[in-house]
Coordinates of C-alpha atoms in Angstrom, one line a residue:
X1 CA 2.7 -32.2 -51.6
X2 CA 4.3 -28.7 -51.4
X3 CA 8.2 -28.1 -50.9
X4 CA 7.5 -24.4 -50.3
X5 CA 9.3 -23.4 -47.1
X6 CA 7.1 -22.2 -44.5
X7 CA 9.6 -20.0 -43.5
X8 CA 8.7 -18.1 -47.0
X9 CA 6.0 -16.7 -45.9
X10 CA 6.6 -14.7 -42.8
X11 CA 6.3 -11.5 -44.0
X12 CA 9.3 -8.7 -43.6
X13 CA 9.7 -6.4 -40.9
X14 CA 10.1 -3.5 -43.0
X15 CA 6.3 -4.4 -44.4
X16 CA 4.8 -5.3 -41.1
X17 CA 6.3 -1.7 -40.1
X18 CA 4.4 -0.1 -42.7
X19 CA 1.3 -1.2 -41.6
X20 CA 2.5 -0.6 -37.8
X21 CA 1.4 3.2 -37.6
X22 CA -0.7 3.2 -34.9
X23 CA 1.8 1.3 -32.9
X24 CA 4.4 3.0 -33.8
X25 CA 2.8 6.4 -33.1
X26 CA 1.8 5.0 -29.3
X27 CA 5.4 3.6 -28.4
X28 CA 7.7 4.8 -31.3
X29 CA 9.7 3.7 -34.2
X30 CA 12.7 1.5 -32.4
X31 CA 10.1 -0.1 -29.4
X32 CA 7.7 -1.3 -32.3
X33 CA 10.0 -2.7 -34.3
X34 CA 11.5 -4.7 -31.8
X35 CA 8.5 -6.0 -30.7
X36 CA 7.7 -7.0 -34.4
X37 CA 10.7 -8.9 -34.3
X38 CA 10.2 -10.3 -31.6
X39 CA 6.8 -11.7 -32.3
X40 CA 8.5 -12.9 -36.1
X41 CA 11.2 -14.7 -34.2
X42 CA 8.7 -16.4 -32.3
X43 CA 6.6 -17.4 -35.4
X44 CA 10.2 -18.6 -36.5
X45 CA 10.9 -20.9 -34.0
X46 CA 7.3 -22.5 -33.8
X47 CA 7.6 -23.3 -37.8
X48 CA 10.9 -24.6 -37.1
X49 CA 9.5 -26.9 -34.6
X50 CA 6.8 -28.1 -36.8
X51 CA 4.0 -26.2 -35.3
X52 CA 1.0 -24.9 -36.8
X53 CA 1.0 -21.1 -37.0
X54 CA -0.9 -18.3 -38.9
X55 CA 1.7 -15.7 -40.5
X56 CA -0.7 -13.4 -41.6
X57 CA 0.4 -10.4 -41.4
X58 CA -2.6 -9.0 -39.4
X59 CA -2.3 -11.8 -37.0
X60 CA 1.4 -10.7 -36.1
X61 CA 0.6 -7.1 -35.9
X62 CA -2.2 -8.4 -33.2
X63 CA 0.7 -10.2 -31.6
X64 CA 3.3 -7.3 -31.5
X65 CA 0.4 -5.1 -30.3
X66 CA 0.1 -7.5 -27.5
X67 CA 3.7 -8.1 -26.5
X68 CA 4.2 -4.1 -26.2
X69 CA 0.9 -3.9 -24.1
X70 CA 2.7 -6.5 -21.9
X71 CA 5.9 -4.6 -21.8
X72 CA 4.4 -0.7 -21.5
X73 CA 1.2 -0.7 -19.4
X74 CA 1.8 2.6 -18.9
X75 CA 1.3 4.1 -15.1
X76 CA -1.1 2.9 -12.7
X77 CA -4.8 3.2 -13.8
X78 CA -7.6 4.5 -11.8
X79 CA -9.8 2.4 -9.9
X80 CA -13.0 2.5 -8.1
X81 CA -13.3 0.6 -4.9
X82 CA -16.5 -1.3 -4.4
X83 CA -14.7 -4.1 -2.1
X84 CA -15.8 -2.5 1.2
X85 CA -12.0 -3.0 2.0
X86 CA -10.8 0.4 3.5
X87 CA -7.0 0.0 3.2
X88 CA -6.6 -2.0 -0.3
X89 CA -3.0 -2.8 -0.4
X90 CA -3.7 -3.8 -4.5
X91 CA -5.4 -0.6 -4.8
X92 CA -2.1 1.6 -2.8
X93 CA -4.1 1.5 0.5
X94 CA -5.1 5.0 1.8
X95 CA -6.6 6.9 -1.2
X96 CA -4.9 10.7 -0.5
X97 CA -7.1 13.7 0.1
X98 CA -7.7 16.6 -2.3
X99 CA -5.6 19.1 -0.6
X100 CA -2.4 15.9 -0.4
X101 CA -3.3 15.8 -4.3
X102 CA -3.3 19.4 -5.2
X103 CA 0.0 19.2 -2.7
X104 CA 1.7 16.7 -5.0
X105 CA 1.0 18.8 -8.2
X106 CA 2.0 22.0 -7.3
X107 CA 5.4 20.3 -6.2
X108 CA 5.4 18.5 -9.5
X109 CA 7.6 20.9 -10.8
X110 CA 10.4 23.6 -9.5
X111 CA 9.7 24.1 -5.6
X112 CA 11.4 25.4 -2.5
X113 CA 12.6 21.5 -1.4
X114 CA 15.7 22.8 -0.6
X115 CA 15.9 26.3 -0.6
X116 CA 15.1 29.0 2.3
X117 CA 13.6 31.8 -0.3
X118 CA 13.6 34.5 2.5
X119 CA 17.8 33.9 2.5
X120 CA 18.5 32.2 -0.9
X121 CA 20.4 29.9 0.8
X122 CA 20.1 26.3 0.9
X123 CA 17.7 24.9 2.6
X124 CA 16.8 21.5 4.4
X125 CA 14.1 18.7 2.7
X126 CA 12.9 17.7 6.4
X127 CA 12.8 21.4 8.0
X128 CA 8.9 21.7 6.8
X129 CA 8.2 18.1 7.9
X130 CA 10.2 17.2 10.8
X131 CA 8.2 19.7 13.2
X132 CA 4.7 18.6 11.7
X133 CA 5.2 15.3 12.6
X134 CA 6.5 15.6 16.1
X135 CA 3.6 17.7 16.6
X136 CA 1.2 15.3 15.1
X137 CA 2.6 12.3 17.0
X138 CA 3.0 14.1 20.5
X139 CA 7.1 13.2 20.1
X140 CA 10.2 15.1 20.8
X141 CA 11.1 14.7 17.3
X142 CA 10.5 12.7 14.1
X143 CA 11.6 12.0 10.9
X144 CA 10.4 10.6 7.5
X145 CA 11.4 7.8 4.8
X146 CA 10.2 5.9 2.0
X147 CA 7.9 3.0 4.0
X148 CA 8.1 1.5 7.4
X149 CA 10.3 -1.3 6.6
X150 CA 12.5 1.1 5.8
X151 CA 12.2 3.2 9.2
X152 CA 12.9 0.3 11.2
X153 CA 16.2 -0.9 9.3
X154 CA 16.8 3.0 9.9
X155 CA 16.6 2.7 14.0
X156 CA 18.3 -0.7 14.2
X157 CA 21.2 0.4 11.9
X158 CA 21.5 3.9 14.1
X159 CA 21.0 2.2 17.3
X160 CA 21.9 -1.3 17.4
X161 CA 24.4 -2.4 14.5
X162 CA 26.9 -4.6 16.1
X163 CA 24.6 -5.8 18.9
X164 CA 21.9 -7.4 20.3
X165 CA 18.0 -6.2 20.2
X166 CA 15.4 -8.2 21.9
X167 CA 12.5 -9.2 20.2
X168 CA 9.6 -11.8 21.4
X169 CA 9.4 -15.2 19.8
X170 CA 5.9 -13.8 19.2
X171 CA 6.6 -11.0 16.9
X172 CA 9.0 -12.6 14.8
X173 CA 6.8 -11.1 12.0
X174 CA 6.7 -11.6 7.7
X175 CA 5.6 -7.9 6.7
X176 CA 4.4 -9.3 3.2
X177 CA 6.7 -10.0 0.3
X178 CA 8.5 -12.4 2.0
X179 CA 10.3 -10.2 4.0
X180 CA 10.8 -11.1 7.8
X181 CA 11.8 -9.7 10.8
X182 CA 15.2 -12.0 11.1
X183 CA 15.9 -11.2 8.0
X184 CA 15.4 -7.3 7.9
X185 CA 17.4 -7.4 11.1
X186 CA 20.2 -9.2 9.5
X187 CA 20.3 -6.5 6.8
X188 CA 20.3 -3.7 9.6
X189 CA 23.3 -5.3 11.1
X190 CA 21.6 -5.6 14.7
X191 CA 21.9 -9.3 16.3
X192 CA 18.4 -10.5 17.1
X193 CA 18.2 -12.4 20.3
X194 CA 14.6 -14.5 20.9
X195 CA 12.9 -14.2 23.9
X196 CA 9.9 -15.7 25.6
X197 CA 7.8 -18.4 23.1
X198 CA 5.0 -18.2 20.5
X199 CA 2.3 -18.1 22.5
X200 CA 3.3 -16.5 25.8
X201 CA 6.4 -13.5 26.6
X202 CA 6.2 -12.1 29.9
X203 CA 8.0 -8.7 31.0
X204 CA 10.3 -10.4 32.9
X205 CA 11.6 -12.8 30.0
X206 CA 13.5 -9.4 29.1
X207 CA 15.2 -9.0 31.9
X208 CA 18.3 -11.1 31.8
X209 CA 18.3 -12.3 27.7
X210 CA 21.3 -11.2 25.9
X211 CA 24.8 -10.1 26.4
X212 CA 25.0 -6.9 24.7
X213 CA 21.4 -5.7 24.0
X214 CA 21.0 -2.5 22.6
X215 CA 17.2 -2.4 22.1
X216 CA 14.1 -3.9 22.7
X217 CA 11.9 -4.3 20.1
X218 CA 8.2 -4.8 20.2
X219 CA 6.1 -5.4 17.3
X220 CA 2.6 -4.9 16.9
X221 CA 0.3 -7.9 15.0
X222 CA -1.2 -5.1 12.4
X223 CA -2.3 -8.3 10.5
X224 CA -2.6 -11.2 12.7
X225 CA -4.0 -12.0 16.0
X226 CA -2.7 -14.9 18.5
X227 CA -5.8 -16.2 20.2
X228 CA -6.3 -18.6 23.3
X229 CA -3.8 -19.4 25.6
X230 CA -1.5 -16.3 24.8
X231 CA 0.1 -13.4 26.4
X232 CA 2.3 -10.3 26.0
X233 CA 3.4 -7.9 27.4
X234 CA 2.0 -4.3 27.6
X235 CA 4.2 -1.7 26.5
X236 CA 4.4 0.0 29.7
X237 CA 6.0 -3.1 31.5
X238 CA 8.3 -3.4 28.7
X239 CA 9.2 0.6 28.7
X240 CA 9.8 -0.3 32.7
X241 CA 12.5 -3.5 31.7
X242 CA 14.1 -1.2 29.1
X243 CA 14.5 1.2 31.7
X244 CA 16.3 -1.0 34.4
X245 CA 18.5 -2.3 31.2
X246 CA 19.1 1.4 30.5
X247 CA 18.8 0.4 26.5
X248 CA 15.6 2.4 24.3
X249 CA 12.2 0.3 23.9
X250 CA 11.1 0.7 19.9
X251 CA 7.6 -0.2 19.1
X252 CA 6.3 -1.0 15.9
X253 CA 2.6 0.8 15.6
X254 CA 1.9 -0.7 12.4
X255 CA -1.0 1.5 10.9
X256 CA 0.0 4.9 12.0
X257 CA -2.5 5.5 13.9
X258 CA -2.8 9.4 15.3
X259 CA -6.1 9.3 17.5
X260 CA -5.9 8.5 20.8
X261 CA -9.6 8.3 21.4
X262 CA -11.2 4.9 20.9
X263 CA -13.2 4.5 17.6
X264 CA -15.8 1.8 17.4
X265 CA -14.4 -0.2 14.7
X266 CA -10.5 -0.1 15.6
X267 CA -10.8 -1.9 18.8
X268 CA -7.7 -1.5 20.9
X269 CA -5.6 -0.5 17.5
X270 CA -2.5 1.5 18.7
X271 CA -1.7 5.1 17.9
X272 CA 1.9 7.0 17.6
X273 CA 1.4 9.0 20.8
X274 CA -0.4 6.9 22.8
X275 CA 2.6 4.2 22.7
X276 CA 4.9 6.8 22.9
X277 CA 2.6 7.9 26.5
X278 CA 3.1 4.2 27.7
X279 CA 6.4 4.5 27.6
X280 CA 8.0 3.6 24.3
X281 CA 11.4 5.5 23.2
X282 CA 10.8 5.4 19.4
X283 CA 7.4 4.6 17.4
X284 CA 7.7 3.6 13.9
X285 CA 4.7 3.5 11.4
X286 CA 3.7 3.9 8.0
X287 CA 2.5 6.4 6.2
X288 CA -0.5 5.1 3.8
X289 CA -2.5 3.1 6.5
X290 CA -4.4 4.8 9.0
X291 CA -2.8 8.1 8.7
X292 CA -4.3 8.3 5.3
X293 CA -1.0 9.6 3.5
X294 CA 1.6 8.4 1.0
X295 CA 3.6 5.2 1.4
X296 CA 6.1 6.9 3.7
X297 CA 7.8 5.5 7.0
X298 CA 7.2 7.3 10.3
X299 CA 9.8 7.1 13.1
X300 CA 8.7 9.3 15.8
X301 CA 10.4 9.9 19.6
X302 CA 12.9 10.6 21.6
X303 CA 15.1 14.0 20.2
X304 CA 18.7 11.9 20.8
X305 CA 17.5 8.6 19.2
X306 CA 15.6 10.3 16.0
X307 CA 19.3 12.6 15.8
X308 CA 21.0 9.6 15.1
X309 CA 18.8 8.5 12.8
X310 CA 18.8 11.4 11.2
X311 CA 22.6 11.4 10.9
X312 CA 23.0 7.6 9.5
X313 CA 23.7 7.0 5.5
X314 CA 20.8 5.3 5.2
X315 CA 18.7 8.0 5.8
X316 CA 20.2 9.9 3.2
X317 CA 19.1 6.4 1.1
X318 CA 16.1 6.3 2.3
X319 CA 14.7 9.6 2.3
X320 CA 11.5 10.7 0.9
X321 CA 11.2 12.5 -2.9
X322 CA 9.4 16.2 -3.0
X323 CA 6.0 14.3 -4.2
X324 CA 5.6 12.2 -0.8
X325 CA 6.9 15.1 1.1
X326 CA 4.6 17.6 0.1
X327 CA 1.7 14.6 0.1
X328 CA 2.6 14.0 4.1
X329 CA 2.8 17.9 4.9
X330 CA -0.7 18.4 3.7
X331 CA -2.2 15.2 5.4
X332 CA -0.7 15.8 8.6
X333 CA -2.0 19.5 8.8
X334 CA -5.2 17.9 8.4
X335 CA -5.1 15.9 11.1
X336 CA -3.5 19.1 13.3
X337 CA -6.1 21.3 12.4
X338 CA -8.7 18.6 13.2
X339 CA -10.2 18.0 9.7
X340 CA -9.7 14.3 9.6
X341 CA -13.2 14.0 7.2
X342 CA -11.4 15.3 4.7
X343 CA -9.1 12.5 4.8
X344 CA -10.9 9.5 2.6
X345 CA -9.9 6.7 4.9
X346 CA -11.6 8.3 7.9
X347 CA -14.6 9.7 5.9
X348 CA -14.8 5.5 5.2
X349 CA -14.8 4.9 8.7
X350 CA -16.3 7.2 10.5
X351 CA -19.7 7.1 7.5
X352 CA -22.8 7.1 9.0
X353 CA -25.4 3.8 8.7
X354 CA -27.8 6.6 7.2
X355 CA -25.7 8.1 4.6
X356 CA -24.5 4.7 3.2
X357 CA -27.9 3.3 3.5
X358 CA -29.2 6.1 1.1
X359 CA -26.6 5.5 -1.1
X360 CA -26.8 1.5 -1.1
X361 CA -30.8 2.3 -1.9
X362 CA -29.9 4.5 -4.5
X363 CA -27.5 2.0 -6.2
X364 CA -29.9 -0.6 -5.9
X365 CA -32.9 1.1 -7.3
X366 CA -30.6 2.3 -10.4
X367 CA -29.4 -1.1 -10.9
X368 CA -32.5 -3.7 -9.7
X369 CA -29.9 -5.2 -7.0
X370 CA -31.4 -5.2 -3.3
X371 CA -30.0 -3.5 0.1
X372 CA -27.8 -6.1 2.3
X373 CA -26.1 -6.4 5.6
X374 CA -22.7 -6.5 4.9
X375 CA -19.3 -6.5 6.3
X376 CA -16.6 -4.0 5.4
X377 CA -13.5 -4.3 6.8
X378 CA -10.1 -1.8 7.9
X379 CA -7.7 -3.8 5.9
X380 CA -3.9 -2.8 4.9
X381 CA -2.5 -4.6 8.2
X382 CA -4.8 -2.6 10.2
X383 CA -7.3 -3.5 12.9
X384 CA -6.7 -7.5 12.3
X385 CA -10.5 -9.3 12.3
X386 CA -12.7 -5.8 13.1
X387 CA -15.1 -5.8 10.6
X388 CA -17.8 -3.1 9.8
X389 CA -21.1 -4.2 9.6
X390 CA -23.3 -1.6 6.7
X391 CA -25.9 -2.1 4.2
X392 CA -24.1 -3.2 0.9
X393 CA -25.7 -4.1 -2.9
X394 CA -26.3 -7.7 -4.2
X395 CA -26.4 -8.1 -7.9
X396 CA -27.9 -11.4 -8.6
X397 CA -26.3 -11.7 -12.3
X398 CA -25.7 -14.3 -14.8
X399 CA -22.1 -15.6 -15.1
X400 CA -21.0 -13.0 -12.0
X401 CA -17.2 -13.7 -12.5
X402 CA -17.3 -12.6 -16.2
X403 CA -19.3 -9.2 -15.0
X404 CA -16.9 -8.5 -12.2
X405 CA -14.1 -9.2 -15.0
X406 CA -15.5 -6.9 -17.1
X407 CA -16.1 -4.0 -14.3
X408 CA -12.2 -4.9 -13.9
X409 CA -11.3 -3.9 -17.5
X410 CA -13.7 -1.3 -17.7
X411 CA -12.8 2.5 -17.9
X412 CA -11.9 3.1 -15.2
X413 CA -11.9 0.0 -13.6
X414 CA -14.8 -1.4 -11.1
X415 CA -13.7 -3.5 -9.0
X416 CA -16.3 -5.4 -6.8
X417 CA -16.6 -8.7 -4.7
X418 CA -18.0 -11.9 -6.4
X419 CA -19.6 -13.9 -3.2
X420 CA -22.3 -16.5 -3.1
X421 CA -22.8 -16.0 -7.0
X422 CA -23.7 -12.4 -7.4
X423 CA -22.1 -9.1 -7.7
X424 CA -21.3 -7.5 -4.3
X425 CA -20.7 -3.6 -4.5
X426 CA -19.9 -2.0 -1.0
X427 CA -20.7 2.3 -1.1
X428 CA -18.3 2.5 2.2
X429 CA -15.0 2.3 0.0
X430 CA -16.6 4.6 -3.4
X431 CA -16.9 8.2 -2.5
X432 CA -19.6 9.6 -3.1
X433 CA -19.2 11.5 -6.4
X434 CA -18.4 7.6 -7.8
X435 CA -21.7 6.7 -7.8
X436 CA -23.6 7.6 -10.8
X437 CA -20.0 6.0 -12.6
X438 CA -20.5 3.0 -10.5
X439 CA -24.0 2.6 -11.8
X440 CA -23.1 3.5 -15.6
X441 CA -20.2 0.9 -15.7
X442 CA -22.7 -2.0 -14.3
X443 CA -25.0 -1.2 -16.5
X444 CA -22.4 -1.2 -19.5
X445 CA -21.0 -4.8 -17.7
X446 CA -24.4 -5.9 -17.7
X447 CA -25.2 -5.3 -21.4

């Protein structure tokens, strides 16, 4: 039996460097050798233990490799959508247009964010903004931020810190990420006050709640529905009660709607104007749903209200970097000059059953899958249980998890709907260029 320590034969860090040069080219000198160390200490403490492991020095350069994979990903990776899910929040929901693209890069570097070049004076971040988007939302004013979460601790920190804002038992909302109305009122320092029950608020259940209200607050259910015996309110009835309490009415929109005409698969989805038509004082929305923009926060309405808004600290803390800004600019000039198709979440929606069809046939044929019905759906907290009905391509595969794993990890990434064991791809959500990608990457997948 051997005394040899096993610690003798981890090999030194200084030799395990040596051999480290394509790591250490990729992450540099200091980040690979910690993560060398690292992965020895680790070896260490499992020989220690009396564990079984393999110090070859290959086998802990493998090891490093993978611990600084873990720790620099590196930025987000392109992916193709073939979920048939419009707004992917895991994807960053609303895909931006070309022109919001070529936006963002030409204000990559040096730009006019907050300078007048006519005067060379100093100029003002929301000045190009502010007017687009109470134009866009039919307001007296709006500003900007960095999501909608935000916006709304904005408005209940301007307009109701201290006091007492009205919100329906029914709309007591978790916006994802655990974060709940209550609780993002707390942080505001507004005092929330309950009325009416889960099922059923009426208008009048506003009336007389509270001592020192400062706002009524009424949420739309972008991701939920309450069905059966239920009822609410409609805006204008509350806009009326906030009137006679001579306090503002601030509506949640959710999705950021624009479009006040009806579109066949949104249903009675809200827009910005037309709640701010029935009545409501200050709309808040986001900025990457419907709209089709970056993650942004909308608060649109009344000239006095968004001025205080304005004028809080937190919208100094909030406010949006020159990326998002000149991201928003171009997709709201889009939808001013009436070119929402070349806005990728409406081109999605408003696809014809011919032009998907072609394309579902032309992925089938390429890829011996066969034409579907299928459902798409809105997605992102939009349009809660509309679903889009459109032809769609089944793969009938072997082992349909490890192909869809594979599209996953492929360059770029695929990724596609495993359902009643076979591959699923959906041409709503991949433009149209994607296509002859989509096809190459199955085929790789399918090797």
């Amino acid at each position: 039996m051997s005394d040899r320590n096993p610690l003798a034969s981890l090999p030194r860090i200084d030799d395990l460097l040596a051999r480290a040069g394509e790591m250490t080219e990729a992450h540099g000198r200091p980040m690979t050798t910690e993560a060398l160390r690292r992965t020895v200490a680790e070896a260490r403490a499992a020989l220690r233990a009396g564990r079984d492991v393999d110090t070859d020095a290959q086998t802990l350069l493998e090891s490093a490799r993978a611990d600084l994979a873990a720790r620099r990903p590196g930025p987000p990776r392109p992916v193709l959508n073939a979920t048939g899910v419009v707004v992917h929040t895991n994807l960053g929901r609303a895909p931006l247009s070309a022109p919001a693209r070529e936006a963002m890069i030409d204000a990559s570097g040096y730009c006019d964010l907050e300078l007048d070049l006519g005067t060379g004076e100093r100029g003002s971040r929301g000045a190009r903004l502010a007017p687009l988007l109470a134009d866009a939302c039919g307001a007296q004013a709006g500003i900007a931020v960095n999501n909608a979460a935000g916006a709304l601790v904005l408005s209940l920190a301007a307009l109701a810190v201290g006091r007492e804002v009205l919100v329906s038992r029914g709309e007591l909302v978790e916006i994802g990420g655990s974060f709940r109305l209550p609780e993002i009122m707390a942080a505001s320092g507004a005092r929330l006050v309950e009325v009416g029950t889960t099922n059923r608020t009426r208008a009048e259940d506003y009336l007389d709640a509270g001592d020192d209200v400062a706002m009524i607050l009424s949420v739309h259910p972008s991701n939920y529905r309450i069905e059966g015996f239920s009822e609410a309110p409609a805006l204008g009835a509350l806009a009326e009660v906030a009137a006679r309490r001579g306090v503002p009415l601030a509506y949640d929109a959710g999705s950021g709607m624009l479009q006040t005409e009806a579109h066949r698969w949104l249903g009675d989805e809200p827009s910005i104007p037309g709640a701010l038509a029935a009545g409501a004082d200050v709309v808040i929305a986001s900025g990457d749903k419907l709209l089709g923009g970056p993650q942004a926060g909308l608060l649109a309405g009344r000239s006095d209200l968004v001025a205080r808004c304005r004028a809080h600290p937190l919208a100094r803390a909030l406010r949006l970097d020159k990326l998002r800004i000149a991201a928003l600019v171009a997709t709201l000039e889009a939808h001013l000059a009436e070119r929402r198709s070349e806005i990728p979440v409406w081109a999605m929606l408003d696809a014809s059953h011919d032009a998907l069809l072609e394309r579902a046939e032309h992925l089938a044929r390429s890829l011996d899958g066969q034409v579907v019905q299928g459902m798409s759906v809105v997605g992102g907290g939009s349009a809660p249980g509309r679903e889009m009905p459109g032809p769609v391509v089944r793969l009938d595969v072997a082992a349909p998890d490890e192909v869809a794993r594979r599209l996953r990890t492929g360059a770029p990434a695929l990724l596609a709907r495993v359902e009643d064991g076979a591959v699923w791809l959906d041409p709503r959500t991949l433009a149209p260029s994607e296509d002859e990608t989509v096809v190459s990457l199955v085929r790789i997948a399918l090797a």
